[in-house]
Coordinates of C-alpha atoms in Angstrom, one line a residue:
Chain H
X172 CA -9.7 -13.2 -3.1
X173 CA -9.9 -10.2 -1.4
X174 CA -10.7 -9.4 2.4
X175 CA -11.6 -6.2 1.2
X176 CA -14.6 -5.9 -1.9
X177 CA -14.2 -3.5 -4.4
X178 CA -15.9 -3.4 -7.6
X179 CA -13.8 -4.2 -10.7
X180 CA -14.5 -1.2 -12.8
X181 CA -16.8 2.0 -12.7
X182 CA -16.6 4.5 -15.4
X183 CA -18.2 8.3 -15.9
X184 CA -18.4 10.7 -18.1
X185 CA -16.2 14.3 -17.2
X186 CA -18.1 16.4 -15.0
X187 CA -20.0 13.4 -13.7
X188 CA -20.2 11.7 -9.7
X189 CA -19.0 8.1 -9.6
X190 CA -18.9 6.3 -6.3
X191 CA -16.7 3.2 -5.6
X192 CA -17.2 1.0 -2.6
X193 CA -15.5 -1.5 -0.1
X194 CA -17.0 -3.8 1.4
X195 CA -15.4 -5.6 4.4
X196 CA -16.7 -7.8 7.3
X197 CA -16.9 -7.7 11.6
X198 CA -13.3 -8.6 11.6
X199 CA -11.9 -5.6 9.8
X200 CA -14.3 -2.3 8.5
X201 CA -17.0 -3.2 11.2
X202 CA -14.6 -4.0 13.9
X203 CA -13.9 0.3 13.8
X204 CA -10.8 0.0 12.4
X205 CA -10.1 2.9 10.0
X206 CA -10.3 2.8 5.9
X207 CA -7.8 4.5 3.9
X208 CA -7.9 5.0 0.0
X209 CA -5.2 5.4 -2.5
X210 CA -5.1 6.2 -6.2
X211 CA -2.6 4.4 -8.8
X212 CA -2.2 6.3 -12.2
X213 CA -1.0 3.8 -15.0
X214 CA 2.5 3.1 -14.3
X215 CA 3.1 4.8 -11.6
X216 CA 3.4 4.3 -7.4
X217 CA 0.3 4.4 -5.5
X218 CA -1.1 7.9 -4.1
X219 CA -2.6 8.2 -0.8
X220 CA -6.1 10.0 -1.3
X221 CA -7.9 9.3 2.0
X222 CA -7.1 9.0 5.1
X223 CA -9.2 7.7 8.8
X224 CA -12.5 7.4 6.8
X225 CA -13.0 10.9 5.5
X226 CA -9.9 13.3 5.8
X227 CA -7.9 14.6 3.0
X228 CA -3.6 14.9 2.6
X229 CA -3.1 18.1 1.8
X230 CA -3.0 18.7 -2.1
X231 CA -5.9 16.5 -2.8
X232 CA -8.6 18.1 -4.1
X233 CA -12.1 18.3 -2.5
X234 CA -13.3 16.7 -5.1
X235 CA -12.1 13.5 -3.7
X236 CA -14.3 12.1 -0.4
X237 CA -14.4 9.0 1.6
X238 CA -17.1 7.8 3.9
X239 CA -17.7 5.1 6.2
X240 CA -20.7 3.1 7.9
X241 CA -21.1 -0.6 9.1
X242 CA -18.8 -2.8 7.2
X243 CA -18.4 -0.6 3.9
X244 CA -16.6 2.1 2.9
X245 CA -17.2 4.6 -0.2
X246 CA -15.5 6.7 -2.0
X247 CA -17.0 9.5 -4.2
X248 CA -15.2 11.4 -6.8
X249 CA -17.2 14.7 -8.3
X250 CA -16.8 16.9 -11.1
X251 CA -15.3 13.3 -13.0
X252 CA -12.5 14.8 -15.0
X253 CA -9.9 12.5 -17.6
X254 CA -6.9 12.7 -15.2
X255 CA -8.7 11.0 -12.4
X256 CA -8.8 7.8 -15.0
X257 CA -6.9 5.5 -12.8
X258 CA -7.0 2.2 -10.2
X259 CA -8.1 3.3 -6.4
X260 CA -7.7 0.8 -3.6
X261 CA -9.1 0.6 0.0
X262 CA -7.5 -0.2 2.9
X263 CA -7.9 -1.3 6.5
X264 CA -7.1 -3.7 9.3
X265 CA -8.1 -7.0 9.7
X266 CA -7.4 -8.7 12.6
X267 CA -9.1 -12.8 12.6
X268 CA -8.1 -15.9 13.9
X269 CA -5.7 -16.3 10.7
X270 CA -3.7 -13.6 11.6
X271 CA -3.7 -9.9 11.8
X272 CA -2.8 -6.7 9.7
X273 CA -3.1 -4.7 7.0
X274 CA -5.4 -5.5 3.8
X275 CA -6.2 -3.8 0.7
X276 CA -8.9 -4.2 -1.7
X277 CA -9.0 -5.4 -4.8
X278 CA -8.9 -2.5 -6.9
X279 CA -11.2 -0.6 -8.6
X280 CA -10.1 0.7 -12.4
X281 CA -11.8 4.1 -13.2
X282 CA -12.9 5.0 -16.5
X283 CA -13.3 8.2 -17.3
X284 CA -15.7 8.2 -20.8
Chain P
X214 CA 12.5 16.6 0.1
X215 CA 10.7 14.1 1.9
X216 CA 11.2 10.9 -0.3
X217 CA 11.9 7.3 -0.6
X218 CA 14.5 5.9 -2.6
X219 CA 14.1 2.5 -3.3
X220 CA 17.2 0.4 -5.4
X221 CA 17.0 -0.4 -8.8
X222 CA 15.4 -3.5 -10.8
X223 CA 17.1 -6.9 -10.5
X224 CA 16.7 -9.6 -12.9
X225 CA 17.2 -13.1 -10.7
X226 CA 16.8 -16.8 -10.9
X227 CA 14.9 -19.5 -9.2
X228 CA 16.7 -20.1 -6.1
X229 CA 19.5 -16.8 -5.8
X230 CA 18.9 -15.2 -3.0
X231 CA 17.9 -10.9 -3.0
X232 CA 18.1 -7.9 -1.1
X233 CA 16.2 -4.9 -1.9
X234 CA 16.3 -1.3 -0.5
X235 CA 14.5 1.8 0.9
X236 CA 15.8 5.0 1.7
X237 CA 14.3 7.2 3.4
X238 CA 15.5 11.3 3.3
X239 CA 14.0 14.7 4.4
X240 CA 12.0 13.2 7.6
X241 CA 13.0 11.4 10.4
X242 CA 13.4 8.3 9.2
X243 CA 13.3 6.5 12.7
X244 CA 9.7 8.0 13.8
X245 CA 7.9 6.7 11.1
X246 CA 7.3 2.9 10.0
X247 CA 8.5 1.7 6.6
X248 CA 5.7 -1.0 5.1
X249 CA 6.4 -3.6 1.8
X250 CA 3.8 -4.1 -0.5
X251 CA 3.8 -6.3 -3.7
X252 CA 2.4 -5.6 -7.2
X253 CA 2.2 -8.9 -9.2
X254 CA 2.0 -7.9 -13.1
X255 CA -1.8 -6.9 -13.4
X256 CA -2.8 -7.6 -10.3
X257 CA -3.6 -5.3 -6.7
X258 CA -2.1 -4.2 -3.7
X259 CA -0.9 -6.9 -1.0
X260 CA 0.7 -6.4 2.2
X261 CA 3.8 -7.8 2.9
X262 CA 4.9 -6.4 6.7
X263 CA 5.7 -3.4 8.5
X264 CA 9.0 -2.5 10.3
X265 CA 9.5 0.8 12.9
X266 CA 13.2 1.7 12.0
X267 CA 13.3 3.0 15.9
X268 CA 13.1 -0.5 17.3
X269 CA 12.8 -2.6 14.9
X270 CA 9.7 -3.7 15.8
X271 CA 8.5 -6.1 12.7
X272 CA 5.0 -7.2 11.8
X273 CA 4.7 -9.5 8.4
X274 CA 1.2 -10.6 6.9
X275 CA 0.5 -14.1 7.6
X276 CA 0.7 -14.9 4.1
X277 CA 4.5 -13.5 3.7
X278 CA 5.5 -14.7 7.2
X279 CA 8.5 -17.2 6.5
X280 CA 9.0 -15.9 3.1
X281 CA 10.8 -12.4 3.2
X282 CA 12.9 -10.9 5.7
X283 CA 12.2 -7.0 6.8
X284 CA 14.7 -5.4 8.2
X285 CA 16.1 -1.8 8.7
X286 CA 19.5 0.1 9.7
X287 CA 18.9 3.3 10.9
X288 CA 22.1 4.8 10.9
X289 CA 21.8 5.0 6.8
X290 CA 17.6 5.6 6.9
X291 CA 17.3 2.4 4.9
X292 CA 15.1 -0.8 5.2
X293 CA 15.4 -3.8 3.3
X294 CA 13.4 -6.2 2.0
X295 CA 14.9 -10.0 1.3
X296 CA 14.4 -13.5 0.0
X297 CA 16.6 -16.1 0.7
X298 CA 15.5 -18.9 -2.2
X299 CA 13.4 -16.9 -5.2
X300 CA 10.8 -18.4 -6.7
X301 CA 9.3 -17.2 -10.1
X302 CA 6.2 -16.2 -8.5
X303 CA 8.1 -13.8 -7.0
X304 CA 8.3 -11.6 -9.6
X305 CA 6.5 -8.3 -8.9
X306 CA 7.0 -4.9 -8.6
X307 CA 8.3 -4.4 -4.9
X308 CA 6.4 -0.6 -2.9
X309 CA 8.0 0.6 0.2
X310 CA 5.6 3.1 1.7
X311 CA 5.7 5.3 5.3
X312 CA 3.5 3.7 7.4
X313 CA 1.5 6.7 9.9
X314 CA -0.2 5.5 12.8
X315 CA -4.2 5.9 12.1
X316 CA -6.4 5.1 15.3
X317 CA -5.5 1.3 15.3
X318 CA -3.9 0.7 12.2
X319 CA -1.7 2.4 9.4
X320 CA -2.1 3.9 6.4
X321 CA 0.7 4.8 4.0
X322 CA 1.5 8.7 3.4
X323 CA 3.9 8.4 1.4
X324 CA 5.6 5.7 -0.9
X325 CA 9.0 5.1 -2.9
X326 CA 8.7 4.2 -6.8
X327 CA 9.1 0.5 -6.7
X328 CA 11.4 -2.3 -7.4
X329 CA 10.6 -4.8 -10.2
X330 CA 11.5 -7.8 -9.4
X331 CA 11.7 -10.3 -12.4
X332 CA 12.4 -14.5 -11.7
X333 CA 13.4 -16.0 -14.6
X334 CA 15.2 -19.1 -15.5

């Protein structure tokens, strides 16, 4: 189980606005540490699409926004199109009496209808 | 090009012990950390640890502490990533990723291809 809570799947049709969200806790999100958000194409290495909350790497498009409050996180895609059909993770800190460092979410697998 | 260049798949059995690579070309290598993350068939992301190539200054989840060695050598921009007794759970595709400071915390800007990784007796 994750430290991070992402839905499994969401799914849209082209053109549409899907959101996927990440739910965390006082010891990570809500502590203030950052949230970062990457995309994984089938097959392929993990992208980074957000980073610190809300900024953009250069070469993503606009399209692609993050935002933070509390203990979640979201991330909204707009204008759905089929090549954003993929899996998008969060990420963060946690720090806890376990131990500390970096933790992902589970995953959320975008379908694009 | 800024890239990493990680080694190719290895086919292993319970027990043999592995190294895997990361090279990193087109930045500089020792400014930047170098994180492992593991891919288990089907399943997410999971940190593994964290090493800054300058110093060698290495941080490993508390779930892969004990397990795996990090490690780099910065005279060849590479970091490695080792077992010393595989287990079949191991098997996984392997992610070395840059690791860029954020305000407390990393995120990864930019990541090699993978290793697969396959335990099999």
């Amino acid at each position: 189980q994750s430290v991070l809570t992402q839905p499994p799947s969401v799914s849209g049709a082209p053109g549409q606005r899907v959101t996927i969200s990440c739910t965390g806790s006082s010891s990570n999100i809500g502590a203030g540490y950052d949230v970062h958000w990457y995309q994984q194409l089938p097959g392929t290495a993990p992208k980074l699409l957000i980073y610190g909350n809300s900024n953009r790497p250069s070469g993503v498009p606009d399209r692609f926004s993050g935002s933070k409050s509390g203990t979640s996180a979201s991330l909204a895609i707009t204008g759905l199109q089929a090549e954003d059909e993929a899996d998008y993770y969060c990420q963060s800190y946690d720090s806890s009496l376990s131990g500390s460092g970096v933790v992902f979410g589970g995953g959320t697998k975008l379908t694009v209808l | 090009e800024v890239q990493l260049v990680q080694s190719g798949a290895e086919v292993k059995k319970p027990g043999e012990s592995l190294k895997i690579s990361c090279k990193g070309s087109g930045y500089s290598f020792t400014s930047y950390w170098i994180g492992w993350v593991r891919q288990m068939p089907g399943k997410g992301l999971e940190w593994m640890g964290i090493i800054y190539p300058g110093d060698s200054d290495t941080r490993y989840s508390p779930s892969f502490q004990g397990q795996v060695t990090i490690s780099a050598d910065k005279s060849i921009s590479t970091a490695y990533l080792q077992w010393s007794s595989l287990k079949a759970s191991d098997t996984a595709m392997y992610y070395c990723a840059r690791g860029e400071m954020a305000t407390r915390d990393w995120y990864f800007d930019l990541w090699g291809r993978g290793t697969l990784v396959t335990v099999s007796s």
